Tab-separated table of C-alpha atoms in Angstrom:
chain	number	residue	atom	x	y	z
A	1	MET	CA	34.628	-1.194	-0.280
A	2	LEU	CA	31.101	-2.478	-0.911
A	3	ASP	CA	28.320	-0.609	0.852
A	4	ARG	CA	25.546	-2.250	2.877
A	5	ARG	CA	23.068	-2.152	0.002
A	6	THR	CA	25.441	-3.873	-2.432
A	7	LEU	CA	26.344	-6.585	0.065
A	8	LEU	CA	22.717	-7.297	0.900
A	9	VAL	CA	21.490	-7.419	-2.692
A	10	SER	CA	24.431	-9.655	-3.648
A	11	ALA	CA	23.627	-12.033	-0.809
A	12	LEU	CA	19.977	-12.175	-1.788
A	13	ALA	CA	20.792	-12.767	-5.450
A	14	ALA	CA	23.107	-15.610	-4.528
A	15	THR	CA	20.460	-17.360	-2.420
A	16	ALA	CA	17.305	-16.420	-4.360
A	17	THR	CA	16.993	-19.717	-6.223
A	18	PHE	CA	18.358	-22.012	-3.483
A	19	ARG	CA	15.686	-24.176	-1.853
A	20	PRO	CA	16.473	-27.134	0.397
A	21	ARG	CA	15.188	-30.438	-1.020
A	22	SER	CA	13.249	-31.259	2.142
A	23	LEU	CA	11.433	-27.941	1.922
A	24	LEU	CA	10.620	-28.464	-1.759
A	25	ALA	CA	9.175	-31.875	-1.031
A	26	GLN	CA	7.140	-30.511	1.847
A	27	GLN	CA	5.720	-27.612	-0.173
A	28	GLN	CA	5.473	-29.433	-3.527
A	29	ASP	CA	7.434	-26.479	-4.876
A	30	ALA	CA	4.493	-24.155	-4.228
A	31	LEU	CA	4.806	-20.461	-4.873
A	32	ARG	CA	5.306	-18.654	-1.581
A	33	PHE	CA	3.012	-15.627	-1.335
A	34	TYR	CA	3.570	-13.385	1.692
A	35	ASN	CA	0.312	-11.587	2.439
A	36	TYR	CA	-0.618	-9.299	5.310
A	37	ASN	CA	-4.389	-9.572	4.801
A	38	LEU	CA	-4.093	-13.266	5.638
A	39	ALA	CA	-2.619	-12.231	8.987
A	40	SER	CA	-5.577	-10.000	9.868
A	41	ALA	CA	-8.872	-11.808	10.327
A	42	GLY	CA	-10.870	-8.595	10.293
A	43	ILE	CA	-9.365	-7.108	7.124
A	44	GLY	CA	-9.564	-9.563	4.305
A	45	ALA	CA	-8.209	-12.924	5.433
A	46	GLU	CA	-11.304	-14.876	4.402
A	47	ALA	CA	-11.609	-13.070	1.061
A	48	THR	CA	-7.916	-13.640	0.329
A	49	ARG	CA	-8.236	-17.354	1.018
A	50	LYS	CA	-11.248	-17.409	-1.313
A	51	MET	CA	-9.190	-15.882	-4.127
A	52	LEU	CA	-6.269	-18.254	-3.583
A	53	ASP	CA	-8.649	-21.215	-3.627
A	54	ALA	CA	-10.151	-19.962	-6.877
A	55	PHE	CA	-6.686	-19.586	-8.383
A	56	ALA	CA	-5.854	-23.155	-7.382
A	57	GLY	CA	-9.025	-24.339	-9.101
A	58	ALA	CA	-8.245	-22.416	-12.290
A	59	HIS	CA	-4.526	-23.311	-12.276
A	60	PRO	CA	-4.172	-26.781	-10.736
A	61	GLN	CA	-0.555	-26.920	-11.914
A	62	ARG	CA	0.280	-23.750	-9.935
A	63	ALA	CA	0.394	-24.556	-6.218
A	64	VAL	CA	0.432	-21.479	-3.953
A	65	GLU	CA	1.290	-21.286	-0.272
A	66	GLY	CA	-0.275	-18.203	1.260
A	67	VAL	CA	1.993	-17.114	4.109
A	68	PRO	CA	0.332	-14.764	6.639
A	69	VAL	CA	2.762	-12.062	7.817
A	70	PRO	CA	1.653	-8.959	9.763
A	71	VAL	CA	2.369	-5.772	7.835
A	72	SER	CA	4.678	-4.487	10.565
A	73	GLU	CA	6.881	-7.603	10.240
A	74	LEU	CA	6.970	-8.010	6.464
A	75	MET	CA	10.284	-6.417	5.574
A	76	GLY	CA	12.257	-8.137	8.326
A	77	ARG	CA	10.640	-11.494	7.567
A	78	ILE	CA	11.328	-11.208	3.830
A	79	GLN	CA	14.956	-10.241	4.366
A	80	ALA	CA	15.618	-13.055	6.822
A	81	ASP	CA	13.853	-15.695	4.724
A	82	MET	CA	15.534	-14.650	1.493
A	83	VAL	CA	18.972	-14.893	3.058
A	84	ALA	CA	17.967	-18.367	4.291
A	85	GLY	CA	16.900	-19.337	0.759
A	86	ILE	CA	13.194	-19.696	1.563
A	87	GLY	CA	11.935	-16.232	0.718
A	88	PRO	CA	8.716	-15.319	-1.089
A	89	ASP	CA	8.125	-15.571	-4.801
A	90	VAL	CA	5.514	-12.830	-4.504
A	91	ALA	CA	4.990	-10.425	-1.618
A	92	GLN	CA	2.176	-8.045	-0.772
A	93	LEU	CA	4.021	-4.874	0.237
A	94	ALA	CA	2.700	-1.490	1.287
A	95	PHE	CA	3.530	1.151	-1.306
A	96	SER	CA	5.686	2.907	1.274
A	97	GLY	CA	8.119	-0.017	1.227
A	98	LEU	CA	8.436	-0.357	-2.536
A	99	ALA	CA	11.666	1.616	-2.897
A	100	TYR	CA	13.248	-0.361	-0.077
A	101	ALA	CA	12.216	-3.642	-1.712
A	102	ARG	CA	13.845	-2.581	-4.956
A	103	ASP	CA	17.008	-1.094	-3.464
A	104	TYR	CA	17.692	-3.561	-0.648
A	105	LEU	CA	15.721	-6.756	-1.285
A	106	GLY	CA	16.250	-7.200	-5.004
A	107	ALA	CA	12.605	-6.888	-6.121
A	108	VAL	CA	12.259	-7.628	-9.836
A	109	ALA	CA	10.783	-5.125	-12.305
A	110	LEU	CA	7.889	-6.688	-14.214
A	111	GLU	CA	9.360	-5.323	-17.447
A	112	ASP	CA	12.377	-7.551	-16.837
A	113	ALA	CA	10.374	-10.736	-16.233
A	114	VAL	CA	7.086	-10.542	-18.141
A	115	PRO	CA	6.471	-10.376	-21.916
A	116	GLN	CA	5.886	-6.715	-22.670
A	117	GLU	CA	2.665	-7.306	-24.598
A	118	GLU	CA	1.179	-9.234	-21.659
A	119	LEU	CA	2.203	-6.543	-19.205
A	120	ASP	CA	0.839	-3.731	-21.405
A	121	ALA	CA	-2.448	-5.549	-21.932
A	122	HIS	CA	-2.985	-6.107	-18.213
A	123	LEU	CA	-1.947	-2.613	-17.095
A	124	SER	CA	-4.078	-0.935	-19.771
A	125	GLY	CA	-7.182	-2.261	-18.031
A	126	MET	CA	-6.232	-0.772	-14.654
A	127	VAL	CA	-6.740	2.703	-13.167
A	128	ALA	CA	-3.738	4.779	-14.223
A	129	ASN	CA	-3.298	6.363	-10.775
A	130	GLY	CA	-2.957	2.896	-9.272
A	131	VAL	CA	-0.480	1.694	-11.895
A	132	ARG	CA	1.782	4.702	-11.314
A	133	LEU	CA	2.011	3.937	-7.602
A	134	GLY	CA	3.901	0.750	-8.392
A	135	GLN	CA	6.430	2.416	-10.683
A	136	LEU	CA	9.887	3.680	-9.816
A	137	ASP	CA	12.174	5.346	-12.347
A	138	GLY	CA	10.119	4.172	-15.293
A	139	LYS	CA	9.753	0.524	-14.312
A	140	THR	CA	6.955	-1.390	-12.578
A	141	TYR	CA	8.185	-2.931	-9.338
A	142	GLY	CA	4.743	-3.343	-7.822
A	143	LEU	CA	1.421	-4.330	-9.375
A	144	ALA	CA	-1.217	-2.238	-7.573
A	145	TYR	CA	-3.380	-4.641	-5.576
A	146	VAL	CA	-5.471	-3.553	-2.587
A	147	PHE	CA	-6.030	0.149	-2.461
A	148	SER	CA	-8.165	2.800	-0.794
A	149	THR	CA	-8.445	6.453	0.110
A	150	PRO	CA	-9.399	7.911	3.527
A	151	VAL	CA	-13.131	7.645	4.202
A	152	LEU	CA	-15.021	9.381	7.002
A	153	PHE	CA	-17.337	6.697	8.367
A	154	TYR	CA	-20.026	7.907	10.740
A	155	ASN	CA	-22.713	6.579	13.049
A	156	ALA	CA	-26.042	8.000	11.878
A	157	ASP	CA	-27.733	6.998	15.154
A	158	LEU	CA	-25.258	9.034	17.226
A	159	PHE	CA	-25.718	11.961	14.848
A	160	ARG	CA	-29.453	11.866	15.518
A	161	ALA	CA	-28.901	11.535	19.267
A	162	ALA	CA	-26.795	14.709	19.149
A	163	GLY	CA	-29.395	16.613	17.121
A	164	LEU	CA	-27.292	16.420	13.934
A	165	ASP	CA	-28.561	15.655	10.455
A	166	PRO	CA	-27.037	12.383	9.191
A	167	ASP	CA	-27.967	13.441	5.654
A	168	ALA	CA	-25.576	16.405	5.957
A	169	PRO	CA	-22.263	14.981	7.235
A	170	PRO	CA	-19.246	17.223	7.876
A	171	THR	CA	-17.329	18.394	4.826
A	172	ASN	CA	-14.481	20.229	6.597
A	173	TRP	CA	-12.577	19.992	9.868
A	174	GLU	CA	-14.499	22.882	11.440
A	175	GLU	CA	-17.715	20.898	10.947
A	176	VAL	CA	-16.023	17.713	12.187
A	177	HIS	CA	-14.979	19.625	15.313
A	178	ALA	CA	-18.543	20.851	15.998
A	179	ALA	CA	-20.146	17.462	15.291
A	180	ALA	CA	-17.631	15.578	17.442
A	181	ILE	CA	-18.257	17.840	20.429
A	182	ALA	CA	-22.039	17.583	20.022
A	183	ILE	CA	-21.867	13.771	19.904
A	184	HIS	CA	-19.562	13.582	22.906
A	185	GLN	CA	-21.714	15.910	24.990
A	186	ALA	CA	-24.946	14.121	24.070
A	187	THR	CA	-23.770	10.522	24.382
A	188	GLY	CA	-20.512	10.499	26.338
A	189	LYS	CA	-18.884	8.620	23.463
A	190	PRO	CA	-15.928	9.905	21.458
A	191	GLY	CA	-17.091	12.055	18.581
A	192	LEU	CA	-14.050	11.212	16.469
A	193	LEU	CA	-11.663	8.305	16.013
A	194	THR	CA	-8.996	8.246	13.315
A	195	GLY	CA	-6.251	6.105	11.868
A	196	ILE	CA	-3.893	9.070	11.563
A	197	PHE	CA	-1.777	7.777	14.443
A	198	GLY	CA	-0.906	4.247	15.524
A	199	ASN	CA	-1.300	3.012	11.942
A	200	THR	CA	0.710	-0.148	11.338
A	201	ALA	CA	0.451	0.414	7.564
A	202	GLY	CA	2.591	3.565	7.731
A	203	ASP	CA	1.971	7.277	7.348
A	204	TRP	CA	-0.270	7.314	4.265
A	205	LEU	CA	-3.241	8.853	6.121
A	206	PHE	CA	-1.048	11.305	8.010
A	207	GLN	CA	0.342	12.429	4.656
A	208	GLY	CA	-3.171	13.013	3.315
A	209	VAL	CA	-4.128	15.152	6.306
A	210	ILE	CA	-0.989	17.277	6.062
A	211	ARG	CA	-1.300	17.639	2.270
A	212	SER	CA	-4.936	18.714	2.665
A	213	ALA	CA	-3.752	21.437	5.044
A	214	GLY	CA	-1.410	22.730	2.340
A	215	GLY	CA	1.747	21.141	3.754
A	216	ARG	CA	3.953	18.166	3.046
A	217	VAL	CA	5.768	15.588	5.122
A	218	LEU	CA	8.466	15.116	2.472
A	219	SER	CA	9.876	17.212	-0.361
A	220	GLU	CA	9.027	16.212	-3.924
A	221	ASP	CA	12.526	14.858	-4.503
A	222	ARG	CA	12.163	12.746	-1.315
A	223	SER	CA	15.334	14.218	0.185
A	224	THR	CA	14.028	16.600	2.858
A	225	LEU	CA	11.472	16.107	5.617
A	226	MET	CA	8.935	18.910	6.043
A	227	PHE	CA	6.493	17.736	8.714
A	228	ALA	CA	7.465	20.546	11.134
A	229	GLU	CA	6.580	23.328	8.681
A	230	PRO	CA	3.781	25.834	9.534
A	231	GLU	CA	1.078	24.105	7.454
A	232	ALA	CA	1.659	20.791	9.193
A	233	LEU	CA	1.684	22.507	12.588
A	234	GLU	CA	-1.654	24.161	11.792
A	235	ALA	CA	-3.242	20.793	10.979
A	236	LEU	CA	-1.919	19.281	14.214
A	237	THR	CA	-3.121	22.313	16.186
A	238	ILE	CA	-6.663	21.846	14.875
A	239	LEU	CA	-6.594	18.193	15.923
A	240	ARG	CA	-5.123	19.162	19.304
A	241	ARG	CA	-7.953	21.612	19.991
A	242	LEU	CA	-10.461	18.849	19.383
A	243	ALA	CA	-8.535	16.395	21.574
A	244	GLN	CA	-8.558	18.888	24.419
A	245	THR	CA	-12.369	18.918	24.412
A	246	GLY	CA	-12.406	15.172	25.128
A	247	ALA	CA	-14.344	14.476	21.936
A	248	TYR	CA	-11.285	13.036	20.167
A	249	GLU	CA	-9.609	10.224	22.071
A	250	ALA	CA	-6.229	8.533	21.648
A	251	VAL	CA	-7.710	5.211	20.545
A	252	PHE	CA	-5.852	3.802	17.560
A	253	ASP	CA	-5.476	0.915	15.174
A	254	PHE	CA	-7.493	-2.226	15.979
A	255	ALA	CA	-8.860	-0.770	19.208
A	256	ALA	CA	-10.380	2.074	17.182
A	257	ILE	CA	-11.838	-0.354	14.641
A	258	GLU	CA	-13.420	-2.374	17.449
A	259	ALA	CA	-14.797	0.739	19.157
A	260	MET	CA	-16.375	2.031	15.961
A	261	ALA	CA	-17.766	-1.400	15.025
A	262	ALA	CA	-19.405	-1.604	18.449
A	263	GLY	CA	-21.144	1.739	17.871
A	264	ASN	CA	-18.901	3.574	20.331
A	265	GLY	CA	-17.680	6.334	18.034
A	266	GLY	CA	-19.373	9.124	16.154
A	267	MET	CA	-16.943	9.401	13.236
A	268	TYR	CA	-13.947	7.399	12.082
A	269	LEU	CA	-11.467	8.574	9.453
A	270	GLN	CA	-9.748	5.479	8.110
A	271	THR	CA	-9.105	3.300	5.076
A	272	SER	CA	-12.174	1.797	3.450
A	273	ALA	CA	-10.581	-1.608	4.123
A	274	VAL	CA	-12.333	-1.544	7.513
A	275	GLN	CA	-15.730	-1.171	5.835
A	276	ASN	CA	-16.867	-4.781	6.102
A	277	THR	CA	-15.751	-5.050	9.719
A	278	LEU	CA	-17.803	-1.947	10.539
A	279	LEU	CA	-20.782	-3.275	8.574
A	280	ARG	CA	-20.752	-6.518	10.532
A	281	GLY	CA	-20.718	-4.590	13.793
A	282	ALA	CA	-23.434	-2.195	12.678
A	283	GLU	CA	-25.839	-4.789	11.289
A	284	GLY	CA	-29.004	-4.738	13.369
A	285	ASN	CA	-27.373	-2.435	15.935
A	286	TRP	CA	-26.720	0.974	14.405
A	287	GLU	CA	-26.631	2.699	11.015
A	288	LEU	CA	-23.268	3.046	9.282
A	289	ARG	CA	-22.739	5.765	6.686
A	290	ALA	CA	-19.705	7.228	4.923
A	291	THR	CA	-18.554	10.441	3.317
A	292	THR	CA	-15.366	11.866	1.828
A	293	MET	CA	-12.296	13.109	3.671
A	294	PRO	CA	-12.856	16.541	5.301
A	295	SER	CA	-11.105	19.653	4.048
A	296	PHE	CA	-9.248	22.401	5.885
A	297	GLY	CA	-11.367	25.446	5.121
A	298	ASP	CA	-11.378	26.208	1.407
A	299	LEU	CA	-8.201	24.266	0.671
A	300	PRO	CA	-8.633	21.337	-1.724
A	301	VAL	CA	-8.808	17.896	-0.144
A	302	ARG	CA	-5.835	15.781	-1.173
A	303	PRO	CA	-6.728	12.189	-0.310
A	304	THR	CA	-3.741	9.896	-0.305
A	305	ASN	CA	-3.815	6.162	-0.803
A	306	SER	CA	-3.379	3.271	1.521
A	307	GLY	CA	-2.865	-0.233	0.317
A	308	SER	CA	-0.274	-2.368	-1.292
A	309	ALA	CA	1.244	-3.823	-4.415
A	310	LEU	CA	2.119	-7.338	-5.463
A	311	VAL	CA	5.892	-7.449	-5.787
A	312	LEU	CA	7.812	-10.087	-7.743
A	313	MET	CA	10.698	-11.400	-5.653
A	314	THR	CA	11.820	-14.644	-7.313
A	315	ARG	CA	14.611	-14.586	-9.900
A	316	ASP	CA	13.886	-18.051	-11.257
A	317	PRO	CA	12.323	-17.653	-14.769
A	318	ALA	CA	9.917	-20.597	-14.408
A	319	ARG	CA	8.701	-19.360	-11.033
A	320	GLN	CA	8.406	-15.834	-12.411
A	321	ARG	CA	6.005	-17.164	-15.046
A	322	ALA	CA	3.877	-18.836	-12.380
A	323	ALA	CA	4.082	-15.773	-10.148
A	324	TRP	CA	2.885	-13.543	-12.977
A	325	ASP	CA	-0.129	-15.830	-13.472
A	326	LEU	CA	-0.966	-15.383	-9.787
A	327	MET	CA	-0.459	-11.610	-9.879
A	328	ARG	CA	-2.725	-11.229	-12.915
A	329	PHE	CA	-5.400	-13.405	-11.334
A	330	LEU	CA	-5.391	-11.405	-8.086
A	331	THR	CA	-5.868	-8.150	-10.032
A	332	SER	CA	-8.531	-9.428	-12.443
A	333	ASP	CA	-12.107	-8.146	-12.764
A	334	TRP	CA	-13.337	-11.133	-10.766
A	335	ALA	CA	-10.738	-10.664	-8.018
A	336	TYR	CA	-11.612	-6.973	-7.640
A	337	THR	CA	-15.250	-7.959	-7.282
A	338	VAL	CA	-14.213	-10.001	-4.244
A	339	ILE	CA	-11.709	-7.427	-2.968
A	340	THR	CA	-14.271	-4.615	-3.068
A	341	SER	CA	-17.442	-6.390	-2.002
A	342	GLU	CA	-15.908	-8.599	0.682
A	343	ILE	CA	-13.122	-6.370	2.059
A	344	GLY	CA	-13.882	-2.772	1.069
A	345	TYR	CA	-10.886	-1.788	-1.029
A	346	LEU	CA	-11.210	0.089	-4.306
A	347	PRO	CA	-11.614	-1.816	-7.559
A	348	LEU	CA	-8.697	-0.753	-9.755
A	349	ARG	CA	-10.213	-2.048	-12.996
A	350	PRO	CA	-12.894	0.234	-14.524
A	351	ASN	CA	-14.509	-2.721	-16.277
A	352	ALA	CA	-15.114	-4.377	-12.917
A	353	ILE	CA	-16.852	-1.198	-11.719
A	354	GLU	CA	-19.060	-0.804	-14.776
A	355	SER	CA	-19.850	-4.410	-15.663
A	356	GLU	CA	-23.148	-6.002	-14.670
A	357	GLU	CA	-21.228	-9.275	-14.499
A	358	PHE	CA	-19.008	-7.957	-11.748
A	359	LEU	CA	-19.481	-4.968	-9.402
A	360	ALA	CA	-22.156	-2.727	-10.916
A	361	PRO	CA	-25.105	-4.444	-9.146
A	362	TRP	CA	-23.252	-4.553	-5.824
A	363	ILE	CA	-22.293	-0.845	-6.012
A	364	ARG	CA	-25.935	0.127	-6.547
A	365	GLU	CA	-26.879	-1.729	-3.373
A	366	ASN	CA	-23.869	-0.588	-1.325
A	367	PRO	CA	-23.461	3.201	-1.475
A	368	LEU	CA	-20.750	3.161	1.213
A	369	ILE	CA	-18.191	2.614	-1.549
A	370	LEU	CA	-19.163	5.806	-3.417
A	371	PRO	CA	-17.030	8.285	-1.388
A	372	ASN	CA	-14.008	6.077	-1.970
A	373	LEU	CA	-14.707	5.854	-5.716
A	374	ALA	CA	-15.210	9.633	-5.923
A	375	GLN	CA	-11.843	10.319	-4.297
A	376	LEU	CA	-10.014	8.125	-6.791
A	377	GLU	CA	-10.404	10.981	-9.276
A	378	ARG	CA	-8.403	13.414	-7.129
A	379	LEU	CA	-6.020	10.985	-5.513
A	380	GLU	CA	-2.557	12.209	-4.572
A	381	PRO	CA	-0.227	9.229	-4.109
A	382	ALA	CA	1.414	8.876	-0.716
A	383	MET	CA	5.155	9.347	-1.081
A	384	PRO	CA	7.522	6.533	-0.065
A	385	HIS	CA	10.332	7.606	2.240
A	386	ALA	CA	13.853	7.050	0.981
A	387	GLY	CA	16.566	4.771	2.297
A	388	PRO	CA	16.862	1.745	4.585
A	389	ASN	CA	15.657	3.674	7.655
A	390	TYR	CA	12.274	4.615	6.173
A	391	SER	CA	10.322	2.760	8.877
A	392	GLN	CA	12.171	4.512	11.719
A	393	ILE	CA	11.650	7.861	9.988
A	394	VAL	CA	7.900	7.294	9.768
A	395	GLN	CA	7.732	6.139	13.380
A	396	THR	CA	9.688	9.175	14.616
A	397	MET	CA	7.389	11.520	12.715
A	398	VAL	CA	4.077	9.944	13.681
A	399	ASN	CA	5.047	9.460	17.338
A	400	ALA	CA	5.919	13.160	17.577
A	401	ALA	CA	2.665	14.143	15.888
A	402	GLU	CA	0.709	11.992	18.335
A	403	ARG	CA	2.406	13.740	21.265
A	404	ALA	CA	1.690	17.100	19.649
A	405	VAL	CA	-2.027	16.313	19.507
A	406	PHE	CA	-2.502	14.446	22.785
A	407	GLY	CA	0.471	15.541	24.906
A	408	PRO	CA	0.611	18.065	27.742
A	409	SER	CA	2.317	20.976	25.964
A	410	ASP	CA	0.570	23.533	23.775
A	411	ASP	CA	3.919	24.576	22.300
A	412	ILE	CA	4.148	21.876	19.668
A	413	ALA	CA	6.570	23.599	17.272
A	414	PRO	CA	9.789	22.676	19.188
A	415	LEU	CA	8.581	19.099	19.614
A	416	MET	CA	7.967	18.664	15.885
A	417	ALA	CA	11.177	20.482	14.924
A	418	ASP	CA	13.228	18.177	17.135
A	419	ALA	CA	11.553	15.097	15.657
A	420	GLN	CA	12.176	16.392	12.143
A	421	ARG	CA	15.853	16.990	12.930
A	422	ARG	CA	16.250	13.455	14.311
A	423	ALA	CA	14.370	11.876	11.417
A	424	GLN	CA	16.339	13.856	8.838
A	425	ALA	CA	19.522	12.400	10.273
A	426	LEU	CA	18.194	8.972	9.279
A	427	MET	CA	17.701	9.985	5.653
A	428	PRO	CA	20.205	8.856	2.988
A	429	SER	CA	22.988	11.392	2.492
């Protein structure tokens, strides 16, 4: 008997090249590019449209339809549209969903669709840590695209109001704790906001926090969940102590971005992708600064990555050629100049960083990017969860962690152990 994975991949393969004539005529056979930045006005929609327009100008024979899809809806939308024969040719997928795209949606390895010399030439110009994030079992299923590490943004004006030195930001969680309380007591505003919980892009930041505390959320072989182990509990306990002071509030996701942009937060640990949104809010109102992710005591900081890869979905050879042209363009030196300067993500091509033609002048004038660049050296890739239930596993874990930090009970070990047991039951056997 065929299992669910085999049936689904077979169905997708059978419909991957089918496109109704009316739809072809309507779209002029344009490449369909599913993109979550296009669905988020505050995090890169305008810059993404700019890049797609530039691609259209450079490749007039390659029409592209940018399809905005919220990150939380991407997998379901792709699966439904592919079965209907109108799926994407290229999709922007969070790294956490890469294994699922390969195993259940029939994502195509670039080695199987692109001339090897072209692939090698393009990848050789990219940051090796980024390239590896798109690889599974020796093949490249995702071309690293938008990418960042956790950055601690802070409001220098609120630091001064609390008697803190904005030139000496916190370097560890003990200092974050003290600064957050001082800001809250002096201004009545939350001293800390974070994207650890309520993050629609998955658990990448949660993983970085737990790894920096010496723990893991998942074993190295991706078979066993470990987020209820003592190291993880210690990290959550530290966050809980801060929450109990009132200086760390349960404000998440876009509400947290809006609060920080309005100057209503002392510190904000989040992806650098929110940088331009914060800059727009701060301009003429308050002073935005940034520093690296805080450590737990003397333990080494292990910043994990957020972001996504460009994944090849079409099986039609002619469309694969066109899709590869688009993927290369969107990860070129010029594109990373736009991605970094107009969104806030990391440039994954060293030449773009160093070249006077591209980002070097902008970096000199915009030091906010420097903590993010520094952390690229010690990046620890966020691990993708295994199996078709990976999204439910992440949600179970992060929801429990949120209750551990902000809930009524100080005894968080049973809560996390129960969540780990339930999530483990969702793992592939």
